[in-house]
Amino acid sequence: MLKIDGLKKSFGDNRVLKGVSLEVDKGDVIVILGPSGSGKTTLLRCLDFLEYADEGKMEFDDINVNLNHISRKDIKKIRNKLTFVFQNYNLFANKTALENVTEGLIYGRKVPKQEAIEIGKQMLDKVGLSERYNYYPSQLSGGQQQRIGIARAMALKPDVILFDEPTSALDPELIGEVLSVMKKLAKEGTTMVVVTHEMNFAQDVANKIIFMDGGVVLEEGTPKEIFTCPKEERTKQFLKRILPEDDYVI
Ligand SMILES: Nc1ncnc2c1ncn2[C@@H]1O[C@H](COP(=O)(O)OP(=O)(O)O)[C@@H](O)[C@H]1O
Ligand SMILES: [Mg+2]
């Protein structure tokens, strides 16, 4: 469905992505792991054109583009297929939960207002916020705010949802409610690419793990392969740091 080949991105002299290739099939839940600064956020941002890659190719269904030479029309087509869930939610503070979800439908996708409101309510119901349509972000917990972020991403009916550390800004007791919404989406067959340090989610929900370090994909495989017999020394060291001792089988 989505294929990236040789994606490169620098900020000045800082070569952040040094040729990343990635394949996403329909229904995949791909977890991207890697130390801070390895380029995970930049990779997701390049896929959604929040940053522009310097080089690389993208194939998305029948769209086939060169990332350093891409038309606005193709960017728009690709953006219609992808949505982003941000680490810090990125909600409009002066809009209600429902307005946050309907905004993109009404102004981005030109969906009639009444229809957008219906979709928005359905999506908020789905993430367990039926009682909170008219609350403002400041009246809601971080977990609730992030669930609005997820409802907003789903409302656009994307082919792929990109999650950038969706739970890392949350207090520990609020992480579970967001992960369980994500688990539900995965079970329904939503295609997801998730940067996270939540190893239980990675082990239980992902069908593919990608380990990034220093701007390249160092290793990829099933959760079983990566967690029980990582090939690369750097993957082993990363997992050793991040997994509770009891879970570490090597
Ligand atoms: N907008 C930017 N301008 C300059 N440097 C950036 C920008 N975004 C990210 N970087 C740099 O790119 C590198 C990778 O960052 P990032 O993609 O955020 O990594 P990760 O998400 O894996 O922690 C870091 O060295 C960071 O400082
Ligand atoms: Mg990041």
PDB file of C-alpha atoms and ligand atoms in Angstrom:
ATOM      1  CA  MET A   1       0.000   0.000   0.000  1.00  0.00           C
ATOM      2  CA  LEU A   2       2.742   2.477   1.047  1.00  0.00           C
ATOM      3  CA  LYS A   3       6.359   2.137   0.162  1.00  0.00           C
ATOM      4  CA  ILE A   4       9.200   4.507   0.985  1.00  0.00           C
ATOM      5  CA  ASP A   5      12.584   4.103  -0.569  1.00  0.00           C
ATOM      6  CA  GLY A   6      15.852   5.841   0.318  1.00  0.00           C
ATOM      7  CA  LEU A   7      14.374   8.747   2.273  1.00  0.00           C
ATOM      8  CA  LYS A   8      17.026  11.290   3.243  1.00  0.00           C
ATOM      9  CA  LYS A   9      16.660  14.454   5.285  1.00  0.00           C
ATOM     10  CA  SER A  10      19.193  16.887   6.719  1.00  0.00           C
ATOM     11  CA  PHE A  11      18.792  19.968   8.863  1.00  0.00           C
ATOM     12  CA  GLY A  12      21.816  22.054   7.844  1.00  0.00           C
ATOM     13  CA  ASP A  13      24.850  19.833   8.433  1.00  0.00           C
ATOM     14  CA  ASN A  14      22.869  17.428  10.566  1.00  0.00           C
ATOM     15  CA  ARG A  15      22.107  14.368   8.447  1.00  0.00           C
ATOM     16  CA  VAL A  16      19.085  13.106  10.322  1.00  0.00           C
ATOM     17  CA  LEU A  17      17.721  10.475   7.916  1.00  0.00           C
ATOM     18  CA  LYS A  18      20.348   8.734   5.841  1.00  0.00           C
ATOM     19  CA  GLY A  19      18.249   6.628   3.502  1.00  0.00           C
ATOM     20  CA  VAL A  20      15.256   5.051   5.170  1.00  0.00           C
ATOM     21  CA  SER A  21      13.151   2.454   3.390  1.00  0.00           C
ATOM     22  CA  LEU A  22       9.867   1.261   4.720  1.00  0.00           C
ATOM     23  CA  GLU A  23       6.920  -0.783   3.546  1.00  0.00           C
ATOM     24  CA  VAL A  24       3.445  -0.594   5.043  1.00  0.00           C
ATOM     25  CA  ASP A  25       0.746  -3.073   4.045  1.00  0.00           C
ATOM     26  CA  LYS A  26      -2.952  -2.686   4.689  1.00  0.00           C
ATOM     27  CA  GLY A  27      -3.769  -3.692   8.261  1.00  0.00           C
ATOM     28  CA  ASP A  28      -0.155  -3.470   9.459  1.00  0.00           C
ATOM     29  CA  VAL A  29       0.598  -2.183  12.927  1.00  0.00           C
ATOM     30  CA  ILE A  30       4.217  -1.146  12.717  1.00  0.00           C
ATOM     31  CA  VAL A  31       6.031   0.025  15.823  1.00  0.00           C
ATOM     32  CA  ILE A  32       9.146   2.137  15.350  1.00  0.00           C
ATOM     33  CA  LEU A  33      11.621   1.922  18.208  1.00  0.00           C
ATOM     34  CA  GLY A  34      14.865   3.754  18.637  1.00  0.00           C
ATOM     35  CA  PRO A  35      16.815   6.061  20.898  1.00  0.00           C
ATOM     36  CA  SER A  36      15.998   9.719  21.182  1.00  0.00           C
ATOM     37  CA  GLY A  37      17.420  11.679  18.267  1.00  0.00           C
ATOM     38  CA  SER A  38      17.464   8.722  15.879  1.00  0.00           C
ATOM     39  CA  GLY A  39      15.091  10.478  13.464  1.00  0.00           C
ATOM     40  CA  LYS A  40      11.767   8.798  14.256  1.00  0.00           C
ATOM     41  CA  THR A  41       9.721  12.006  14.456  1.00  0.00           C
ATOM     42  CA  THR A  42      11.417  13.427  11.390  1.00  0.00           C
ATOM     43  CA  LEU A  43      10.568  10.271   9.445  1.00  0.00           C
ATOM     44  CA  LEU A  44       6.871  10.480  10.317  1.00  0.00           C
ATOM     45  CA  ARG A  45       6.824  14.210   9.592  1.00  0.00           C
ATOM     46  CA  CYS A  46       8.357  13.627   6.162  1.00  0.00           C
ATOM     47  CA  LEU A  47       5.642  11.068   5.352  1.00  0.00           C
ATOM     48  CA  ASP A  48       2.966  13.676   6.038  1.00  0.00           C
ATOM     49  CA  PHE A  49       4.949  16.566   4.462  1.00  0.00           C
ATOM     50  CA  LEU A  50       5.175  18.463   7.719  1.00  0.00           C
ATOM     51  CA  GLU A  51       8.839  18.353   6.691  1.00  0.00           C
ATOM     52  CA  TYR A  52      10.092  17.948   3.158  1.00  0.00           C
ATOM     53  CA  ALA A  53      12.524  15.128   2.497  1.00  0.00           C
ATOM     54  CA  ASP A  54      15.685  15.900   0.510  1.00  0.00           C
ATOM     55  CA  GLU A  55      15.602  12.638  -1.389  1.00  0.00           C
ATOM     56  CA  GLY A  56      13.613   9.462  -1.672  1.00  0.00           C
ATOM     57  CA  LYS A  57      10.696   7.834  -3.409  1.00  0.00           C
ATOM     58  CA  MET A  58       7.188   7.211  -2.221  1.00  0.00           C
ATOM     59  CA  GLU A  59       4.603   4.856  -3.653  1.00  0.00           C
ATOM     60  CA  PHE A  60       1.152   5.096  -2.149  1.00  0.00           C
ATOM     61  CA  ASP A  61      -1.381   2.917  -3.954  1.00  0.00           C
ATOM     62  CA  ASP A  62      -1.372   4.352  -7.473  1.00  0.00           C
ATOM     63  CA  ILE A  63       0.583   7.501  -6.565  1.00  0.00           C
ATOM     64  CA  ASN A  64       4.246   7.281  -7.356  1.00  0.00           C
ATOM     65  CA  VAL A  65       6.407  10.274  -6.470  1.00  0.00           C
ATOM     66  CA  ASN A  66       9.915  11.518  -6.062  1.00  0.00           C
ATOM     67  CA  LEU A  67      10.072  13.209  -2.673  1.00  0.00           C
ATOM     68  CA  ASN A  68      12.465  15.965  -3.767  1.00  0.00           C
ATOM     69  CA  HIS A  69      10.251  16.929  -6.665  1.00  0.00           C
ATOM     70  CA  ILE A  70       6.614  16.664  -5.803  1.00  0.00           C
ATOM     71  CA  SER A  71       3.577  18.665  -6.850  1.00  0.00           C
ATOM     72  CA  ARG A  72       1.087  20.274  -4.472  1.00  0.00           C
ATOM     73  CA  LYS A  73      -1.566  18.084  -6.031  1.00  0.00           C
ATOM     74  CA  ASP A  74       0.277  14.875  -5.118  1.00  0.00           C
ATOM     75  CA  ILE A  75       0.992  16.189  -1.597  1.00  0.00           C
ATOM     76  CA  LYS A  76      -2.706  16.825  -1.170  1.00  0.00           C
ATOM     77  CA  LYS A  77      -3.619  13.356  -2.425  1.00  0.00           C
ATOM     78  CA  ILE A  78      -1.141  11.734  -0.050  1.00  0.00           C
ATOM     79  CA  ARG A  79      -2.250  13.894   2.889  1.00  0.00           C
ATOM     80  CA  ASN A  80      -5.788  12.651   2.284  1.00  0.00           C
ATOM     81  CA  LYS A  81      -4.538   9.139   2.934  1.00  0.00           C
ATOM     82  CA  LEU A  82      -2.506   9.840   6.085  1.00  0.00           C
ATOM     83  CA  THR A  83      -3.273  11.423   9.425  1.00  0.00           C
ATOM     84  CA  PHE A  84      -1.039  12.243  12.348  1.00  0.00           C
ATOM     85  CA  VAL A  85      -1.492  11.825  16.096  1.00  0.00           C
ATOM     86  CA  PHE A  86       0.927  14.113  17.892  1.00  0.00           C
ATOM     87  CA  GLN A  87       2.861  13.650  21.110  1.00  0.00           C
ATOM     88  CA  ASN A  88       1.386  16.840  22.574  1.00  0.00           C
ATOM     89  CA  TYR A  89      -2.114  16.368  21.064  1.00  0.00           C
ATOM     90  CA  ASN A  90      -2.043  19.642  19.040  1.00  0.00           C
ATOM     91  CA  LEU A  91      -5.663  20.498  19.810  1.00  0.00           C
ATOM     92  CA  PHE A  92      -7.213  23.932  19.364  1.00  0.00           C
ATOM     93  CA  ALA A  93      -7.523  25.287  22.914  1.00  0.00           C
ATOM     94  CA  ASN A  94     -10.479  27.522  22.011  1.00  0.00           C
ATOM     95  CA  LYS A  95     -12.502  24.769  20.388  1.00  0.00           C
ATOM     96  CA  THR A  96     -14.551  22.026  22.009  1.00  0.00           C
ATOM     97  CA  ALA A  97     -13.782  18.330  21.694  1.00  0.00           C
ATOM     98  CA  LEU A  98     -16.363  18.010  18.937  1.00  0.00           C
ATOM     99  CA  GLU A  99     -15.164  21.106  17.088  1.00  0.00           C
ATOM    100  CA  ASN A 100     -11.606  19.814  17.227  1.00  0.00           C
ATOM    101  CA  VAL A 101     -12.752  16.648  15.483  1.00  0.00           C
ATOM    102  CA  THR A 102     -15.050  18.300  12.911  1.00  0.00           C
ATOM    103  CA  GLU A 103     -12.722  21.178  11.953  1.00  0.00           C
ATOM    104  CA  GLY A 104     -10.674  19.132   9.468  1.00  0.00           C
ATOM    105  CA  LEU A 105     -13.789  17.575   7.986  1.00  0.00           C
ATOM    106  CA  ILE A 106     -15.575  20.873   7.435  1.00  0.00           C
ATOM    107  CA  TYR A 107     -12.685  23.095   6.355  1.00  0.00           C
ATOM    108  CA  GLY A 108     -10.217  20.518   5.010  1.00  0.00           C
ATOM    109  CA  ARG A 109     -12.531  18.028   3.378  1.00  0.00           C
ATOM    110  CA  LYS A 110     -15.557  20.248   2.710  1.00  0.00           C
ATOM    111  CA  VAL A 111     -17.931  17.841   4.448  1.00  0.00           C
ATOM    112  CA  PRO A 112     -21.307  19.527   5.174  1.00  0.00           C
ATOM    113  CA  LYS A 113     -21.464  20.725   8.780  1.00  0.00           C
ATOM    114  CA  GLN A 114     -24.305  18.469   9.947  1.00  0.00           C
ATOM    115  CA  GLU A 115     -22.661  15.411   8.467  1.00  0.00           C
ATOM    116  CA  ALA A 116     -19.321  16.382  10.040  1.00  0.00           C
ATOM    117  CA  ILE A 117     -21.005  16.703  13.419  1.00  0.00           C
ATOM    118  CA  GLU A 118     -22.496  13.228  13.064  1.00  0.00           C
ATOM    119  CA  ILE A 119     -19.116  11.754  12.165  1.00  0.00           C
ATOM    120  CA  GLY A 120     -17.442  13.712  14.977  1.00  0.00           C
ATOM    121  CA  LYS A 121     -19.867  12.350  17.558  1.00  0.00           C
ATOM    122  CA  GLN A 122     -19.412   8.803  16.317  1.00  0.00           C
ATOM    123  CA  MET A 123     -15.648   9.142  16.587  1.00  0.00           C
ATOM    124  CA  LEU A 124     -15.788  10.631  20.073  1.00  0.00           C
ATOM    125  CA  ASP A 125     -18.133   7.798  21.102  1.00  0.00           C
ATOM    126  CA  LYS A 126     -15.624   5.348  19.774  1.00  0.00           C
ATOM    127  CA  VAL A 127     -12.825   6.703  21.970  1.00  0.00           C
ATOM    128  CA  GLY A 128     -15.095   6.770  25.026  1.00  0.00           C
ATOM    129  CA  LEU A 129     -15.840  10.513  25.111  1.00  0.00           C
ATOM    130  CA  SER A 130     -19.612  10.529  24.537  1.00  0.00           C
ATOM    131  CA  GLU A 131     -20.067  12.665  27.640  1.00  0.00           C
ATOM    132  CA  ARG A 132     -17.496  15.242  26.630  1.00  0.00           C
ATOM    133  CA  TYR A 133     -18.512  16.626  23.202  1.00  0.00           C
ATOM    134  CA  ASN A 134     -18.711  20.212  24.433  1.00  0.00           C
ATOM    135  CA  TYR A 135     -15.736  20.284  26.782  1.00  0.00           C
ATOM    136  CA  TYR A 136     -12.678  22.367  26.011  1.00  0.00           C
ATOM    137  CA  PRO A 137      -9.202  20.775  26.095  1.00  0.00           C
ATOM    138  CA  SER A 138      -8.322  22.602  29.325  1.00  0.00           C
ATOM    139  CA  GLN A 139     -11.301  20.934  31.038  1.00  0.00           C
ATOM    140  CA  LEU A 140     -10.053  17.468  30.104  1.00  0.00           C
ATOM    141  CA  SER A 141      -7.215  15.212  31.229  1.00  0.00           C
ATOM    142  CA  GLY A 142      -4.216  14.511  29.007  1.00  0.00           C
ATOM    143  CA  GLY A 143      -5.577  11.041  28.271  1.00  0.00           C
ATOM    144  CA  GLN A 144      -8.906  12.491  27.190  1.00  0.00           C
ATOM    145  CA  GLN A 145      -7.172  15.114  25.070  1.00  0.00           C
ATOM    146  CA  GLN A 146      -5.115  12.496  23.308  1.00  0.00           C
ATOM    147  CA  ARG A 147      -8.253  10.442  22.681  1.00  0.00           C
ATOM    148  CA  ILE A 148      -9.701  13.529  20.944  1.00  0.00           C
ATOM    149  CA  GLY A 149      -6.494  13.600  18.887  1.00  0.00           C
ATOM    150  CA  ILE A 150      -7.140  10.003  17.876  1.00  0.00           C
ATOM    151  CA  ALA A 151     -10.837  10.665  17.146  1.00  0.00           C
ATOM    152  CA  ARG A 152      -9.784  13.582  14.955  1.00  0.00           C
ATOM    153  CA  ALA A 153      -7.320  11.409  13.047  1.00  0.00           C
ATOM    154  CA  MET A 154      -9.915   8.666  12.537  1.00  0.00           C
ATOM    155  CA  ALA A 155     -12.653  11.049  11.427  1.00  0.00           C
ATOM    156  CA  LEU A 156     -10.752  11.690   8.210  1.00  0.00           C
ATOM    157  CA  LYS A 157     -10.912   7.951   7.389  1.00  0.00           C
ATOM    158  CA  PRO A 158      -7.253   7.733   6.461  1.00  0.00           C
ATOM    159  CA  ASP A 159      -5.547   4.691   5.009  1.00  0.00           C
ATOM    160  CA  VAL A 160      -2.741   5.031   7.569  1.00  0.00           C
ATOM    161  CA  ILE A 161      -2.553   6.765  10.956  1.00  0.00           C
ATOM    162  CA  LEU A 162       0.895   7.899  12.105  1.00  0.00           C
ATOM    163  CA  PHE A 163       1.342   8.105  15.885  1.00  0.00           C
ATOM    164  CA  ASP A 164       4.349   9.961  17.310  1.00  0.00           C
ATOM    165  CA  GLU A 165       4.857   8.860  20.914  1.00  0.00           C
ATOM    166  CA  PRO A 166       1.146   9.299  21.645  1.00  0.00           C
ATOM    167  CA  THR A 167       1.459   8.483  25.342  1.00  0.00           C
ATOM    168  CA  SER A 168       4.795   9.976  26.272  1.00  0.00           C
ATOM    169  CA  ALA A 169       3.324  13.279  27.537  1.00  0.00           C
ATOM    170  CA  LEU A 170       0.854  11.469  29.816  1.00  0.00           C
ATOM    171  CA  ASP A 171       0.928  10.663  33.501  1.00  0.00           C
ATOM    172  CA  PRO A 172       1.427   6.923  33.926  1.00  0.00           C
ATOM    173  CA  GLU A 173      -2.131   6.300  35.113  1.00  0.00           C
ATOM    174  CA  LEU A 174      -3.545   7.815  31.897  1.00  0.00           C
ATOM    175  CA  ILE A 175      -1.431   5.842  29.455  1.00  0.00           C
ATOM    176  CA  GLY A 176      -3.626   2.731  29.599  1.00  0.00           C
ATOM    177  CA  GLU A 177      -6.800   4.427  28.363  1.00  0.00           C
ATOM    178  CA  VAL A 178      -5.023   5.733  25.255  1.00  0.00           C
ATOM    179  CA  LEU A 179      -3.293   2.429  24.545  1.00  0.00           C
ATOM    180  CA  SER A 180      -6.555   0.543  24.831  1.00  0.00           C
ATOM    181  CA  VAL A 181      -8.181   2.843  22.245  1.00  0.00           C
ATOM    182  CA  MET A 182      -5.202   2.209  19.971  1.00  0.00           C
ATOM    183  CA  LYS A 183      -5.501  -1.536  20.559  1.00  0.00           C
ATOM    184  CA  LYS A 184      -9.164  -1.398  19.601  1.00  0.00           C
ATOM    185  CA  LEU A 185      -8.324   0.419  16.364  1.00  0.00           C
ATOM    186  CA  ALA A 186      -5.662  -2.146  15.573  1.00  0.00           C
ATOM    187  CA  LYS A 187      -8.137  -4.981  16.127  1.00  0.00           C
ATOM    188  CA  GLU A 188     -10.542  -3.316  13.700  1.00  0.00           C
ATOM    189  CA  GLY A 189      -7.841  -3.474  11.045  1.00  0.00           C
ATOM    190  CA  THR A 190      -6.667   0.152  11.109  1.00  0.00           C
ATOM    191  CA  THR A 191      -3.266   0.513   9.504  1.00  0.00           C
ATOM    192  CA  MET A 192      -0.971   2.233  11.981  1.00  0.00           C
ATOM    193  CA  VAL A 193       2.654   3.313  12.211  1.00  0.00           C
ATOM    194  CA  VAL A 194       3.461   4.006  15.849  1.00  0.00           C
ATOM    195  CA  VAL A 195       6.563   5.491  17.419  1.00  0.00           C
ATOM    196  CA  THR A 196       6.412   4.452  21.054  1.00  0.00           C
ATOM    197  CA  HIS A 197       8.403   3.237  24.019  1.00  0.00           C
ATOM    198  CA  GLU A 198       5.465   1.194  25.284  1.00  0.00           C
ATOM    199  CA  MET A 199       6.970  -2.239  24.967  1.00  0.00           C
ATOM    200  CA  ASN A 200       3.841  -4.161  25.924  1.00  0.00           C
ATOM    201  CA  PHE A 201       1.948  -2.465  23.129  1.00  0.00           C
ATOM    202  CA  ALA A 202       4.794  -3.252  20.740  1.00  0.00           C
ATOM    203  CA  GLN A 203       4.871  -6.895  21.799  1.00  0.00           C
ATOM    204  CA  ASP A 204       1.133  -7.504  21.871  1.00  0.00           C
ATOM    205  CA  VAL A 205      -0.243  -5.360  19.069  1.00  0.00           C
ATOM    206  CA  ALA A 206       2.435  -4.797  16.417  1.00  0.00           C
ATOM    207  CA  ASN A 207       2.984  -7.222  13.577  1.00  0.00           C
ATOM    208  CA  LYS A 208       6.255  -5.560  12.648  1.00  0.00           C
ATOM    209  CA  ILE A 209       8.936  -3.759  14.642  1.00  0.00           C
ATOM    210  CA  ILE A 210      11.415  -1.380  13.125  1.00  0.00           C
ATOM    211  CA  PHE A 211      14.494  -0.369  15.071  1.00  0.00           C
ATOM    212  CA  MET A 212      16.037   2.930  14.025  1.00  0.00           C
ATOM    213  CA  ASP A 213      19.361   4.329  15.090  1.00  0.00           C
ATOM    214  CA  GLY A 214      21.457   7.170  13.688  1.00  0.00           C
ATOM    215  CA  GLY A 215      19.055   7.918  10.855  1.00  0.00           C
ATOM    216  CA  VAL A 216      18.828   4.413   9.411  1.00  0.00           C
ATOM    217  CA  VAL A 217      16.637   1.369   9.920  1.00  0.00           C
ATOM    218  CA  LEU A 218      19.088  -0.894  11.667  1.00  0.00           C
ATOM    219  CA  GLU A 219      16.876  -3.912  12.005  1.00  0.00           C
ATOM    220  CA  GLU A 220      13.294  -4.999  11.428  1.00  0.00           C
ATOM    221  CA  GLY A 221      11.249  -8.074  12.133  1.00  0.00           C
ATOM    222  CA  THR A 222       8.312  -9.511  14.007  1.00  0.00           C
ATOM    223  CA  PRO A 223       8.029  -8.620  17.699  1.00  0.00           C
ATOM    224  CA  LYS A 224       9.199 -12.128  18.507  1.00  0.00           C
ATOM    225  CA  GLU A 225      12.301 -11.790  16.344  1.00  0.00           C
ATOM    226  CA  ILE A 226      13.233  -8.355  17.648  1.00  0.00           C
ATOM    227  CA  PHE A 227      12.493  -8.969  21.305  1.00  0.00           C
ATOM    228  CA  THR A 228      13.843 -12.480  21.647  1.00  0.00           C
ATOM    229  CA  CYS A 229      16.723 -12.562  19.201  1.00  0.00           C
ATOM    230  CA  PRO A 230      17.797  -9.133  17.998  1.00  0.00           C
ATOM    231  CA  LYS A 231      20.702  -9.431  15.599  1.00  0.00           C
ATOM    232  CA  GLU A 232      22.320  -6.050  16.028  1.00  0.00           C
ATOM    233  CA  GLU A 233      24.332  -5.119  19.086  1.00  0.00           C
ATOM    234  CA  ARG A 234      22.734  -1.665  19.232  1.00  0.00           C
ATOM    235  CA  THR A 235      19.247  -3.173  19.215  1.00  0.00           C
ATOM    236  CA  LYS A 236      20.252  -5.456  22.105  1.00  0.00           C
ATOM    237  CA  GLN A 237      21.612  -2.561  24.100  1.00  0.00           C
ATOM    238  CA  PHE A 238      18.534  -0.428  23.487  1.00  0.00           C
ATOM    239  CA  LEU A 239      16.189  -3.223  24.552  1.00  0.00           C
ATOM    240  CA  LYS A 240      18.268  -3.952  27.614  1.00  0.00           C
ATOM    241  CA  ARG A 241      17.852  -0.355  28.713  1.00  0.00           C
ATOM    242  CA  ILE A 242      14.176  -0.169  28.027  1.00  0.00           C
ATOM    243  CA  LEU A 243      12.749  -3.568  28.955  1.00  0.00           C
ATOM    244  CA  PRO A 244      12.196  -4.530  32.578  1.00  0.00           C
ATOM    245  CA  GLU A 245      14.832  -7.074  33.561  1.00  0.00           C
ATOM    246  CA  ASP A 246      12.363  -9.945  33.876  1.00  0.00           C
ATOM    247  CA  ASP A 247      11.140  -9.468  30.313  1.00  0.00           C
ATOM    248  CA  TYR A 248      14.572  -9.614  28.860  1.00  0.00           C
ATOM    249  CA  VAL A 249      15.205 -13.114  27.666  1.00  0.00           C
ATOM    250  CA  ILE A 250      18.761 -12.948  26.388  1.00  0.00           C
TER     251      ILE A 250
HETATM  252  N1  LIG B   1      13.000  21.263  12.693  1.00  0.00           N
HETATM  253  C1  LIG B   1      14.256  20.880  12.994  1.00  0.00           C
HETATM  254  N2  LIG B   1      15.295  21.715  12.789  1.00  0.00           N
HETATM  255  C2  LIG B   1      16.563  21.314  13.068  1.00  0.00           C
HETATM  256  N3  LIG B   1      16.892  20.108  13.564  1.00  0.00           N
HETATM  257  C3  LIG B   1      15.901  19.245  13.787  1.00  0.00           C
HETATM  258  C4  LIG B   1      14.524  19.571  13.530  1.00  0.00           C
HETATM  259  N4  LIG B   1      13.752  18.513  13.845  1.00  0.00           N
HETATM  260  C5  LIG B   1      14.601  17.556  14.295  1.00  0.00           C
HETATM  261  N5  LIG B   1      15.880  17.990  14.259  1.00  0.00           N
HETATM  262  C6  LIG B   1      17.060  17.197  14.658  1.00  0.00           C
HETATM  263  O1  LIG B   1      16.960  15.940  14.038  1.00  0.00           O
HETATM  264  C7  LIG B   1      17.467  14.911  14.871  1.00  0.00           C
HETATM  265  C8  LIG B   1      16.427  13.824  15.010  1.00  0.00           C
HETATM  266  O2  LIG B   1      15.294  14.325  15.695  1.00  0.00           O
HETATM  267  P1  LIG B   1      13.932  13.542  15.798  1.00  0.00           P
HETATM  268  O3  LIG B   1      13.469  13.161  14.452  1.00  0.00           O
HETATM  269  O4  LIG B   1      13.054  14.392  16.617  1.00  0.00           O
HETATM  270  O5  LIG B   1      14.370  12.230  16.578  1.00  0.00           O
HETATM  271  P2  LIG B   1      13.525  11.257  17.501  1.00  0.00           P
HETATM  272  O6  LIG B   1      12.068  11.501  17.235  1.00  0.00           O
HETATM  273  O7  LIG B   1      13.981   9.880  17.115  1.00  0.00           O
HETATM  274  O8  LIG B   1      13.906  11.574  18.917  1.00  0.00           O
HETATM  275  C9  LIG B   1      17.853  15.591  16.168  1.00  0.00           C
HETATM  276  O9  LIG B   1      19.241  15.799  16.132  1.00  0.00           O
HETATM  277  C10 LIG B   1      17.093  16.901  16.129  1.00  0.00           C
HETATM  278  O10 LIG B   1      17.780  17.882  16.833  1.00  0.00           O
HETATM  279 MG    MG B   2      10.508  12.035  18.466  1.00  0.00          MG
END
